[in-house]
Amino acid sequence: MRLSRDVVLDAALRFVDEHGVQALSMRKLGASLGVEGMALYYYVPNKDALLDGLVERVTEALTDELPDRELPWQEWLRRFAHAMRAVLTRHPALLPLLATRDVMTPAFLGAFETALEVLGSFQPKQAVHVFNSVTTFVLGHVLAEAGRAGQHPPEFPGGYPLIARAVAAGAGHDDDAERFDFAIGALLDGFDRRLCT
Amino acid sequence: MRLSRDVVLDAALRFVDEHGVQALSMRKLGASLGVEGMALYYYVPNKDALLDGLVERVTEALTDELPDRELPWQEWLRRFAHAMRAVLTRHPALLPLLATRDVMTPAFLGAFETALEVLGSFQPKQAVHVFNSVTTFVLGHVLAEAGRAGQHPPEFPGGYPLIARAVAAGAGHDDDAERFDFAIGALLDGFDRRLCT
DNA sequence: ATGGTTCTCTTACGGTGTAAAAATGTCAAG
DNA sequence: CTTGACATTTTTACACCGTAAGAGAACCAT
């Protein structure tokens, strides 16, 4: 298959999805394309740029999922948050990159711009805060969610009775979507109240 | 100076604060202690364990900053969030580790347990959601805050009028603490309303 | 002084990112 | 068909990484 920047990024995405960011190396990525590692440097200036490309790819998926701008801002943000969570959850192995690198890609700025339009009832500065809070929250939540995924519900030898009780009551096992919706709902409610005053 | 696990962790913390996680290597860390890299393996089984040790160190700082358990839950959470933000902000270079690795250290579980005590008016499951939401939010926020720190307020060649207007209005330059307080306030308000119903 | 323990260094191996140059493939002009 | 220019890939090389294994040094109680 003909090589190109896009093909390389695709392969990298597939590789990371399967083996994790840690395992990604230029040589192994090359091998996964039937090519020596150095060949990739013809399409990508260095590994860092390749990783940036991956981040860009993920954020691009957001563009197609933006809710209808005619919706009331609460509902728009609620759906946006769910869409963003869905996009991030689609490639959990990429989360370390998203948390670490700059996500101000064109696609993300596009979402930002639309959000500010929908948040027209807020002062510009506050609108920025609101959108930042939501994205920030979604990222943090998905990070925690993914972190929790790999590991057994922790054991509490007895030192933490309240945690133990909550775990016994089913916390940690229930639907992550429920947990997410609960929190996003609370956050939006809070913004709503702040807008009224 | 006598070497020990603690001394090694201290040096690692200092090194990371100064040069970033990326730059940390066993050999360079050894050099910073006047010793060959391999010497460190007597105090730490491998590099991964060393990084875990750093995460533990940071969360331990939280223990001394827990608010008074007698406070109303809103105020307790508010102060906890600020304390956590302060602790994380103290070592911004460590954020990639905190975002990536498991933070369920003893110190963190201690904070968790206290939080559940303070959140006694919630059902156990909801209390867990609330605490998770707050910590998740703080981490996400500090990540974004630190990411923004290194870089010039982005340039918008004209494609994003609303963003440009908001930036012109001062968003992005104001006190990060204000932004943080605004969002945490909203989140807690939302939880409050959910408790009332 | 001696022997045992605790600590550090040396050496070695396979892996990494990437710079530079060599080799190969592709393709249009003569 | 040959030639030569350009695009693409491989080769080679270097410095660095984590860490396993064993040799060496420093220490301390006998």
CSV table of C-alpha atoms (C1' of nucleotides) in Angstrom, one decimal:
chain,number,residue,atom,x,y,z
A,1,MET,CA,0.0,0.0,0.0
A,2,ARG,CA,1.2,3.5,-0.9
A,3,LEU,CA,2.6,5.3,2.1
A,4,SER,CA,1.6,8.8,3.1
A,5,ARG,CA,1.3,11.0,6.2
A,6,ASP,CA,-2.3,9.8,6.6
A,7,VAL,CA,-1.4,6.2,6.2
A,8,VAL,CA,1.4,6.5,8.8
A,9,LEU,CA,-1.0,8.2,11.2
A,10,ASP,CA,-3.6,5.5,10.7
A,11,ALA,CA,-1.0,2.9,11.4
A,12,ALA,CA,0.2,4.7,14.5
A,13,LEU,CA,-3.4,5.0,15.7
A,14,ARG,CA,-4.0,1.4,15.2
A,15,PHE,CA,-0.7,0.5,16.8
A,16,VAL,CA,-1.3,2.6,19.9
A,17,ASP,CA,-4.8,1.4,20.3
A,18,GLU,CA,-3.5,-2.1,20.4
A,19,HIS,CA,-0.2,-1.8,22.3
A,20,GLY,CA,-0.3,1.5,24.1
A,21,VAL,CA,1.7,4.7,23.6
A,22,GLN,CA,4.6,3.3,25.6
A,23,ALA,CA,5.1,0.5,23.1
A,24,LEU,CA,5.2,2.8,20.1
A,25,SER,CA,8.6,3.2,18.5
A,26,MET,CA,9.5,4.4,15.0
A,27,ARG,CA,11.0,1.1,14.1
A,28,LYS,CA,8.1,-1.0,15.3
A,29,LEU,CA,5.6,1.4,13.6
A,30,GLY,CA,7.7,1.0,10.4
A,31,ALA,CA,7.6,-2.8,10.8
A,32,SER,CA,3.8,-2.7,11.1
A,33,LEU,CA,3.8,-1.0,7.7
A,34,GLY,CA,6.4,-3.4,6.2
A,35,VAL,CA,9.1,-0.8,6.1
A,36,GLU,CA,12.2,0.3,7.9
A,37,GLY,CA,11.7,2.8,10.8
A,38,MET,CA,13.7,5.5,9.1
A,39,ALA,CA,11.3,5.6,6.1
A,40,LEU,CA,8.7,7.3,8.3
A,41,TYR,CA,10.9,10.3,8.7
A,42,TYR,CA,10.0,11.2,5.1
A,43,TYR,CA,6.4,11.8,6.1
A,44,VAL,CA,6.9,13.1,9.7
A,45,PRO,CA,9.7,15.3,10.9
A,46,ASN,CA,10.1,13.4,14.2
A,47,LYS,CA,8.3,11.3,16.7
A,48,ASP,CA,6.9,14.2,18.6
A,49,ALA,CA,5.2,15.5,15.5
A,50,LEU,CA,3.7,12.1,14.9
A,51,LEU,CA,2.2,12.1,18.4
A,52,ASP,CA,0.8,15.6,17.8
A,53,GLY,CA,-0.7,14.2,14.6
A,54,LEU,CA,-2.5,11.5,16.7
A,55,VAL,CA,-4.0,14.1,19.0
A,56,GLU,CA,-5.2,16.1,16.0
A,57,ARG,CA,-6.8,13.0,14.6
A,58,VAL,CA,-8.8,12.4,17.7
A,59,THR,CA,-10.0,15.9,18.0
A,60,GLU,CA,-11.0,15.9,14.4
A,61,ALA,CA,-13.6,13.2,15.2
A,62,LEU,CA,-15.2,15.8,17.5
A,63,THR,CA,-16.1,18.0,14.5
A,64,ASP,CA,-18.7,15.6,13.2
A,65,GLU,CA,-20.4,15.2,16.5
A,66,LEU,CA,-21.1,18.8,17.4
A,67,PRO,CA,-24.7,19.2,18.5
A,68,ASP,CA,-27.1,21.5,16.8
A,69,ARG,CA,-26.3,25.1,17.6
A,70,GLU,CA,-30.0,25.9,17.9
A,71,LEU,CA,-30.3,24.0,21.1
A,72,PRO,CA,-30.5,25.7,24.5
A,73,TRP,CA,-27.0,26.1,25.9
A,74,GLN,CA,-27.5,23.6,28.7
A,75,GLU,CA,-28.7,20.9,26.3
A,76,TRP,CA,-26.0,21.8,23.8
A,77,LEU,CA,-23.3,21.5,26.4
A,78,ARG,CA,-24.7,18.3,27.8
A,79,ARG,CA,-24.7,16.6,24.4
A,80,PHE,CA,-21.3,18.1,23.6
A,81,ALA,CA,-19.9,16.6,26.8
A,82,HIS,CA,-21.3,13.2,26.0
A,83,ALA,CA,-20.0,13.4,22.4
A,84,MET,CA,-16.5,14.4,23.7
A,85,ARG,CA,-16.6,11.6,26.2
A,86,ALA,CA,-17.5,9.2,23.4
A,87,VAL,CA,-14.7,10.4,21.2
A,88,LEU,CA,-12.1,10.1,23.9
A,89,THR,CA,-13.4,6.7,25.0
A,90,ARG,CA,-13.0,5.4,21.5
A,91,HIS,CA,-9.2,5.5,21.9
A,92,PRO,CA,-8.5,5.2,25.6
A,93,ALA,CA,-4.8,4.4,24.9
A,94,LEU,CA,-4.4,8.0,23.6
A,95,LEU,CA,-5.6,9.6,26.8
A,96,PRO,CA,-2.0,10.1,28.1
A,97,LEU,CA,-1.3,12.1,25.0
A,98,LEU,CA,-4.4,14.2,25.2
A,99,ALA,CA,-3.7,14.9,28.9
A,100,THR,CA,-0.1,15.9,28.2
A,101,ARG,CA,-0.1,17.7,24.9
A,102,ASP,CA,-1.7,20.8,23.6
A,103,VAL,CA,-5.2,20.1,22.3
A,104,MET,CA,-5.8,23.5,20.7
A,105,THR,CA,-6.1,21.9,17.3
A,106,PRO,CA,-8.2,23.5,14.6
A,107,ALA,CA,-10.9,21.0,15.1
A,108,PHE,CA,-11.0,21.8,18.8
A,109,LEU,CA,-11.0,25.5,18.2
A,110,GLY,CA,-14.0,24.9,15.9
A,111,ALA,CA,-15.9,23.3,18.7
A,112,PHE,CA,-14.8,26.2,21.0
A,113,GLU,CA,-16.1,28.8,18.6
A,114,THR,CA,-19.5,27.1,18.2
A,115,ALA,CA,-19.7,26.8,22.0
A,116,LEU,CA,-19.1,30.5,22.4
A,117,GLU,CA,-21.9,31.1,19.9
A,118,VAL,CA,-24.3,28.9,21.8
A,119,LEU,CA,-23.2,30.5,25.1
A,120,GLY,CA,-24.2,33.9,23.9
A,121,SER,CA,-26.2,34.6,27.0
A,122,PHE,CA,-23.0,34.6,29.1
A,123,GLN,CA,-20.4,37.4,29.2
A,124,PRO,CA,-17.6,36.4,26.8
A,125,LYS,CA,-15.2,35.8,29.7
A,126,GLN,CA,-17.7,33.6,31.6
A,127,ALA,CA,-18.5,31.7,28.4
A,128,VAL,CA,-14.9,30.8,28.1
A,129,HIS,CA,-14.8,29.6,31.7
A,130,VAL,CA,-17.9,27.5,31.2
A,131,PHE,CA,-16.6,25.8,28.1
A,132,ASN,CA,-13.1,25.3,29.6
A,133,SER,CA,-14.7,23.8,32.7
A,134,VAL,CA,-16.8,21.3,30.7
A,135,THR,CA,-13.9,20.1,28.5
A,136,THR,CA,-11.6,20.0,31.5
A,137,PHE,CA,-14.1,18.0,33.4
A,138,VAL,CA,-14.7,15.6,30.6
A,139,LEU,CA,-11.0,14.9,30.2
A,140,GLY,CA,-10.5,14.4,33.9
A,141,HIS,CA,-13.5,12.1,34.1
A,142,VAL,CA,-12.5,10.0,31.2
A,143,LEU,CA,-8.9,9.8,32.5
A,144,ALA,CA,-10.2,8.5,35.8
A,145,GLU,CA,-12.6,6.2,34.1
A,146,ALA,CA,-9.9,4.7,32.0
A,147,GLY,CA,-7.5,4.4,34.9
A,148,ARG,CA,-10.1,2.5,36.8
A,149,ALA,CA,-10.8,0.2,33.9
A,150,GLY,CA,-7.6,-1.8,34.1
A,151,GLN,CA,-7.7,-2.6,37.8
A,152,HIS,CA,-9.7,-4.7,40.2
A,153,PRO,CA,-11.9,-2.6,42.5
A,154,PRO,CA,-9.2,-2.0,45.1
A,155,GLU,CA,-9.1,-3.9,48.3
A,156,PHE,CA,-9.4,-2.0,51.6
A,157,PRO,CA,-8.0,-4.2,54.4
A,158,GLY,CA,-10.1,-2.5,56.9
A,159,GLY,CA,-8.6,0.9,57.2
A,160,TYR,CA,-11.3,2.6,55.2
A,161,PRO,CA,-14.7,1.6,56.5
A,162,LEU,CA,-16.7,4.2,54.6
A,163,ILE,CA,-15.0,3.5,51.3
A,164,ALA,CA,-15.5,-0.2,51.9
A,165,ARG,CA,-19.2,0.4,52.6
A,166,ALA,CA,-19.7,2.5,49.4
A,167,VAL,CA,-17.9,-0.1,47.3
A,168,ALA,CA,-20.1,-2.8,48.8
A,169,ALA,CA,-23.1,-0.6,48.0
A,170,GLY,CA,-22.1,-0.9,44.3
A,171,ALA,CA,-20.0,2.3,43.8
A,172,GLY,CA,-17.3,1.6,41.2
A,173,HIS,CA,-19.3,-1.1,39.5
A,174,ASP,CA,-22.2,0.9,38.1
A,175,ASP,CA,-22.4,2.4,34.7
A,176,ASP,CA,-19.8,5.0,34.1
A,177,ALA,CA,-22.2,6.8,31.9
A,178,GLU,CA,-24.5,7.3,34.8
A,179,ARG,CA,-21.7,8.7,36.9
A,180,PHE,CA,-20.8,11.0,34.1
A,181,ASP,CA,-24.3,12.2,33.5
A,182,PHE,CA,-24.8,12.9,37.2
A,183,ALA,CA,-21.7,15.1,37.4
A,184,ILE,CA,-22.2,16.9,34.1
A,185,GLY,CA,-25.8,17.6,35.2
A,186,ALA,CA,-24.6,19.1,38.4
A,187,LEU,CA,-22.0,21.3,36.7
A,188,LEU,CA,-24.5,22.6,34.2
A,189,ASP,CA,-27.1,23.3,36.9
A,190,GLY,CA,-24.5,25.3,38.7
A,191,PHE,CA,-23.7,27.4,35.7
A,192,ASP,CA,-27.4,27.9,35.1
A,193,ARG,CA,-27.8,29.3,38.6
A,194,ARG,CA,-24.8,31.6,38.1
A,195,LEU,CA,-26.3,32.9,34.9
A,196,CYS,CA,-29.6,33.8,36.7
A,197,THR,CA,-28.0,36.1,39.2
B,1,MET,CA,25.2,12.5,51.9
B,2,ARG,CA,23.9,9.1,52.9
B,3,LEU,CA,21.7,7.6,50.2
B,4,SER,CA,18.3,6.2,50.9
B,5,ARG,CA,15.0,5.7,49.2
B,6,ASP,CA,13.8,9.0,50.5
B,7,VAL,CA,16.9,10.8,49.4
B,8,VAL,CA,16.6,9.3,46.0
B,9,LEU,CA,12.9,10.3,45.7
B,10,ASP,CA,13.8,13.8,46.9
B,11,ALA,CA,16.4,14.1,44.2
B,12,ALA,CA,14.0,12.7,41.6
B,13,LEU,CA,11.4,15.2,42.6
B,14,ARG,CA,13.9,18.1,42.4
B,15,PHE,CA,15.2,16.8,39.0
B,16,VAL,CA,11.7,16.5,37.5
B,17,ASP,CA,10.7,19.9,38.8
B,18,GLU,CA,13.7,21.4,37.1
B,19,HIS,CA,14.0,19.4,33.9
B,20,GLY,CA,10.6,17.6,33.4
B,21,VAL,CA,9.7,14.0,33.5
B,22,GLN,CA,10.8,13.4,29.9
B,23,ALA,CA,14.4,14.3,30.9
B,24,LEU,CA,14.6,12.0,33.9
B,25,SER,CA,16.8,9.0,33.4
B,26,MET,CA,18.4,6.7,36.0
B,27,ARG,CA,21.9,7.7,35.0
B,28,LYS,CA,21.2,11.4,35.1
B,29,LEU,CA,19.4,11.1,38.4
B,30,GLY,CA,22.4,9.1,39.7
B,31,ALA,CA,24.7,11.8,38.5
B,32,SER,CA,22.7,14.5,40.3
B,33,LEU,CA,23.5,12.5,43.5
B,34,GLY,CA,27.1,12.0,42.6
B,35,VAL,CA,26.7,8.4,42.0
B,36,GLU,CA,26.4,6.0,39.0
B,37,GLY,CA,22.9,5.3,37.8
B,38,MET,CA,23.0,1.6,38.7
B,39,ALA,CA,23.5,2.5,42.4
B,40,LEU,CA,19.9,3.7,42.5
B,41,TYR,CA,18.6,0.2,41.9
B,42,TYR,CA,19.6,-0.7,45.4
B,43,TYR,CA,16.9,1.6,46.7
B,44,VAL,CA,14.3,1.3,44.0
B,45,PRO,CA,13.4,-1.9,42.0
B,46,ASN,CA,13.0,-0.1,38.7
B,47,LYS,CA,12.2,3.2,37.1
B,48,ASP,CA,8.5,2.6,37.2
B,49,ALA,CA,8.5,2.1,40.9
B,50,LEU,CA,10.5,5.4,41.2
B,51,LEU,CA,7.8,7.2,39.3
B,52,ASP,CA,5.1,5.6,41.5
B,53,GLY,CA,7.1,6.9,44.5
B,54,LEU,CA,6.9,10.4,43.1
B,55,VAL,CA,3.1,10.2,42.8
B,56,GLU,CA,2.9,8.9,46.3
B,57,ARG,CA,5.0,11.9,47.5
B,58,VAL,CA,2.7,14.4,45.9
B,59,THR,CA,-0.5,12.9,47.3
B,60,GLU,CA,1.1,12.7,50.7
B,61,ALA,CA,1.3,16.5,50.8
B,62,LEU,CA,-2.5,16.4,50.6
B,63,THR,CA,-2.9,14.8,54.0
B,64,ASP,CA,-1.6,17.8,55.8
B,65,GLU,CA,-4.0,20.1,54.0
B,66,LEU,CA,-7.3,18.4,54.6
B,67,PRO,CA,-9.9,20.9,55.9
B,68,ASP,CA,-11.7,20.5,59.2
B,69,ARG,CA,-14.2,17.6,59.0
B,70,GLU,CA,-16.7,19.7,61.0
B,71,LEU,CA,-17.3,22.1,58.1
B,72,PRO,CA,-20.5,21.8,56.0
B,73,TRP,CA,-19.8,19.6,53.1
B,74,GLN,CA,-19.9,22.3,50.5
B,75,GLU,CA,-17.3,24.4,52.3
B,76,TRP,CA,-15.2,21.3,53.0
B,77,LEU,CA,-15.2,20.3,49.3
B,78,ARG,CA,-14.5,23.8,48.2
B,79,ARG,CA,-11.5,24.0,50.5
B,80,PHE,CA,-10.4,20.5,49.6
B,81,ALA,CA,-10.5,21.4,45.9
B,82,HIS,CA,-8.4,24.5,46.5
B,83,ALA,CA,-5.9,22.5,48.6
B,84,MET,CA,-5.6,19.8,46.0
B,85,ARG,CA,-5.1,22.4,43.3
B,86,ALA,CA,-2.4,24.0,45.4
B,87,VAL,CA,-0.6,20.7,46.0
B,88,LEU,CA,-0.7,19.8,42.3
B,89,THR,CA,0.3,23.2,41.2
B,90,ARG,CA,3.4,23.0,43.4
B,91,HIS,CA,4.9,20.4,41.1
B,92,PRO,CA,3.4,21.0,37.6
B,93,ALA,CA,6.1,18.9,36.0
B,94,LEU,CA,4.6,15.9,37.7
B,95,LEU,CA,1.1,16.3,36.3
B,96,PRO,CA,1.7,13.9,33.4
B,97,LEU,CA,2.5,11.2,35.9
B,98,LEU,CA,-0.6,12.0,38.0
B,99,ALA,CA,-2.8,11.9,35.0
B,100,THR,CA,-1.4,8.7,33.8
B,101,ARG,CA,-0.7,6.5,36.8
B,102,ASP,CA,-2.9,5.2,39.6
B,103,VAL,CA,-3.4,7.8,42.3
B,104,MET,CA,-5.1,5.5,44.8
B,105,THR,CA,-2.3,5.9,47.3
B,106,PRO,CA,-2.8,5.5,51.0
B,107,ALA,CA,-2.7,9.3,51.4
B,108,PHE,CA,-5.4,9.8,48.7
B,109,LEU,CA,-7.6,7.1,50.2
B,110,GLY,CA,-7.3,8.9,53.5
B,111,ALA,CA,-8.7,12.0,51.9
B,112,PHE,CA,-11.4,9.9,50.3
B,113,GLU,CA,-12.4,8.4,53.6
B,114,THR,CA,-12.7,11.8,55.2
B,115,ALA,CA,-14.7,13.1,52.3
B,116,LEU,CA,-17.2,10.3,52.6
B,117,GLU,CA,-17.6,11.1,56.3
B,118,VAL,CA,-18.2,14.7,55.5
B,119,LEU,CA,-20.6,13.8,52.7
B,120,GLY,CA,-22.8,11.8,55.1
B,121,SER,CA,-25.9,13.4,53.9
B,122,PHE,CA,-25.6,11.8,50.6
B,123,GLN,CA,-26.3,8.2,49.8
B,124,PRO,CA,-22.9,6.3,49.8
B,125,LYS,CA,-22.9,5.8,46.1
B,126,GLN,CA,-23.7,9.4,45.3
B,127,ALA,CA,-21.1,10.6,47.8
B,128,VAL,CA,-18.5,8.6,45.8
B,129,HIS,CA,-19.7,10.2,42.6
B,130,VAL,CA,-19.4,13.7,44.2
B,131,PHE,CA,-15.9,13.2,45.5
B,132,ASN,CA,-14.8,11.6,42.3
B,133,SER,CA,-16.2,14.4,40.3
B,134,VAL,CA,-14.4,17.0,42.4
B,135,THR,CA,-11.0,15.3,42.2
B,136,THR,CA,-11.5,14.5,38.5
B,137,PHE,CA,-12.4,18.1,37.9
B,138,VAL,CA,-9.4,19.5,39.8
B,139,LEU,CA,-7.0,17.3,38.0
B,140,GLY,CA,-8.4,18.2,34.6
B,141,HIS,CA,-8.4,21.9,35.5
B,142,VAL,CA,-4.9,21.9,36.7
B,143,LEU,CA,-3.8,20.0,33.6
B,144,ALA,CA,-5.4,22.5,31.4
B,145,GLU,CA,-4.0,25.4,33.5
B,146,ALA,CA,-0.4,24.0,33.3
B,147,GLY,CA,-0.8,23.3,29.6
B,148,ARG,CA,-1.8,26.8,29.0
B,149,ALA,CA,1.1,28.2,31.1
B,150,GLY,CA,3.9,27.4,28.6
B,151,GLN,CA,2.4,29.0,25.6
B,152,HIS,CA,1.5,32.4,24.2
B,153,PRO,CA,-2.2,33.1,24.1
B,154,PRO,CA,-2.8,31.4,20.8
B,155,GLU,CA,-3.2,33.4,17.6
B,156,PHE,CA,-6.4,33.3,15.7
B,157,PRO,CA,-5.8,34.5,12.2
B,158,GLY,CA,-9.4,35.5,11.9
B,159,GLY,CA,-11.2,32.2,11.6
B,160,TYR,CA,-12.5,32.3,15.1
B,161,PRO,CA,-14.1,35.7,15.8
B,162,LEU,CA,-15.9,34.8,19.0
B,163,ILE,CA,-12.7,33.3,20.5
B,164,ALA,CA,-10.8,36.3,19.4
B,165,ARG,CA,-13.3,38.6,21.0
B,166,ALA,CA,-13.3,36.7,24.3
B,167,VAL,CA,-9.5,36.7,24.4
B,168,ALA,CA,-9.5,40.4,23.7
B,169,ALA,CA,-12.0,40.8,26.6
B,170,GLY,CA,-9.3,39.3,28.9
B,171,ALA,CA,-10.1,35.6,29.0
B,172,GLY,CA,-7.0,33.6,29.3
B,173,HIS,CA,-5.0,36.3,31.1
B,174,ASP,CA,-7.0,36.6,34.3
B,175,ASP,CA,-6.3,34.8,37.5
B,176,ASP,CA,-6.5,31.1,37.2
B,177,ALA,CA,-7.7,30.9,40.7
B,178,GLU,CA,-10.8,33.0,39.8
B,179,ARG,CA,-11.5,30.6,36.9
B,180,PHE,CA,-11.1,27.7,39.2
B,181,ASP,CA,-13.3,29.1,42.0
B,182,PHE,CA,-16.0,29.9,39.5
B,183,ALA,CA,-16.2,26.4,38.2
B,184,ILE,CA,-15.9,24.6,41.5
B,185,GLY,CA,-18.6,26.8,42.9
B,186,ALA,CA,-20.9,25.9,40.0
B,187,LEU,CA,-20.2,22.2,40.5
B,188,LEU,CA,-20.9,22.3,44.2
B,189,ASP,CA,-24.1,24.3,43.6
B,190,GLY,CA,-25.2,21.6,41.3
B,191,PHE,CA,-24.6,18.9,43.8
B,192,ASP,CA,-26.4,20.9,46.4
B,193,ARG,CA,-29.5,21.1,44.3
B,194,ARG,CA,-29.3,17.4,43.6
B,195,LEU,CA,-29.2,16.7,47.3
B,196,CYS,CA,-32.3,18.8,48.0
B,197,THR,CA,-34.5,16.9,45.6
C,1,DA,C1',43.0,-8.1,61.4
C,2,DT,C1',38.9,-10.7,59.8
C,3,DG,C1',34.7,-11.9,57.9
C,4,DG,C1',30.1,-10.6,56.6
C,5,DT,C1',27.0,-7.2,55.1
C,6,DT,C1',25.8,-3.3,52.8
C,7,DC,C1',26.4,-0.5,49.2
C,8,DT,C1',28.5,1.0,44.6
C,9,DC,C1',30.6,0.4,40.2
C,10,DT,C1',31.7,-2.1,35.8
C,11,DT,C1',30.4,-4.4,32.0
C,12,DA,C1',27.1,-6.0,28.8
C,13,DC,C1',22.8,-6.3,26.0
C,14,DG,C1',19.0,-5.0,23.4
C,15,DG,C1',16.2,-1.1,22.5
C,16,DT,C1',15.4,4.0,21.5
C,17,DG,C1',15.3,8.6,18.4
C,18,DT,C1',17.4,10.4,14.6
C,19,DA,C1',21.3,12.5,11.5
C,20,DA,C1',23.8,11.4,7.1
C,21,DA,C1',24.7,9.0,3.2
C,22,DA,C1',23.9,5.3,0.2
C,23,DA,C1',20.8,2.6,-2.4
C,24,DT,C1',16.7,1.9,-4.8
C,25,DG,C1',12.3,2.9,-7.2
C,26,DT,C1',9.6,5.9,-10.4
C,27,DC,C1',8.9,8.3,-14.3
C,28,DA,C1',9.2,11.7,-18.0
C,29,DA,C1',12.3,13.6,-21.8
C,30,DG,C1',15.4,12.5,-25.4
D,1,DC,C1',15.4,1.9,-24.7
D,2,DT,C1',18.3,5.0,-22.3
D,3,DT,C1',19.2,8.6,-19.4
D,4,DG,C1',18.9,11.5,-15.8
D,5,DA,C1',16.2,13.9,-12.2
D,6,DC,C1',13.5,13.3,-8.4
D,7,DA,C1',11.0,10.6,-4.7
D,8,DT,C1',11.3,7.1,-1.6
D,9,DT,C1',13.6,3.7,1.3
D,10,DT,C1',17.4,1.5,3.4
D,11,DT,C1',22.0,1.4,5.6
D,12,DT,C1',25.0,2.8,8.8
D,13,DA,C1',26.3,5.3,12.7
D,14,DC,C1',26.0,7.6,17.3
D,15,DA,C1',24.6,8.7,21.8
D,16,DC,C1',21.3,7.6,25.0
D,17,DC,C1',18.0,4.6,27.5
D,18,DG,C1',16.5,0.7,31.3
D,19,DT,C1',18.4,-3.0,33.6
D,20,DA,C1',20.6,-7.8,34.5
D,21,DA,C1',24.8,-9.9,36.5
D,22,DG,C1',28.8,-9.9,38.8
D,23,DA,C1',32.9,-7.6,40.5
D,24,DG,C1',34.6,-4.4,43.7
D,25,DA,C1',34.8,-1.3,47.6
D,26,DA,C1',33.4,0.5,52.1
D,27,DC,C1',31.8,-0.4,56.5
D,28,DC,C1',31.2,-2.5,61.0
D,29,DA,C1',31.1,-6.1,64.7
D,30,DT,C1',33.8,-9.5,66.3
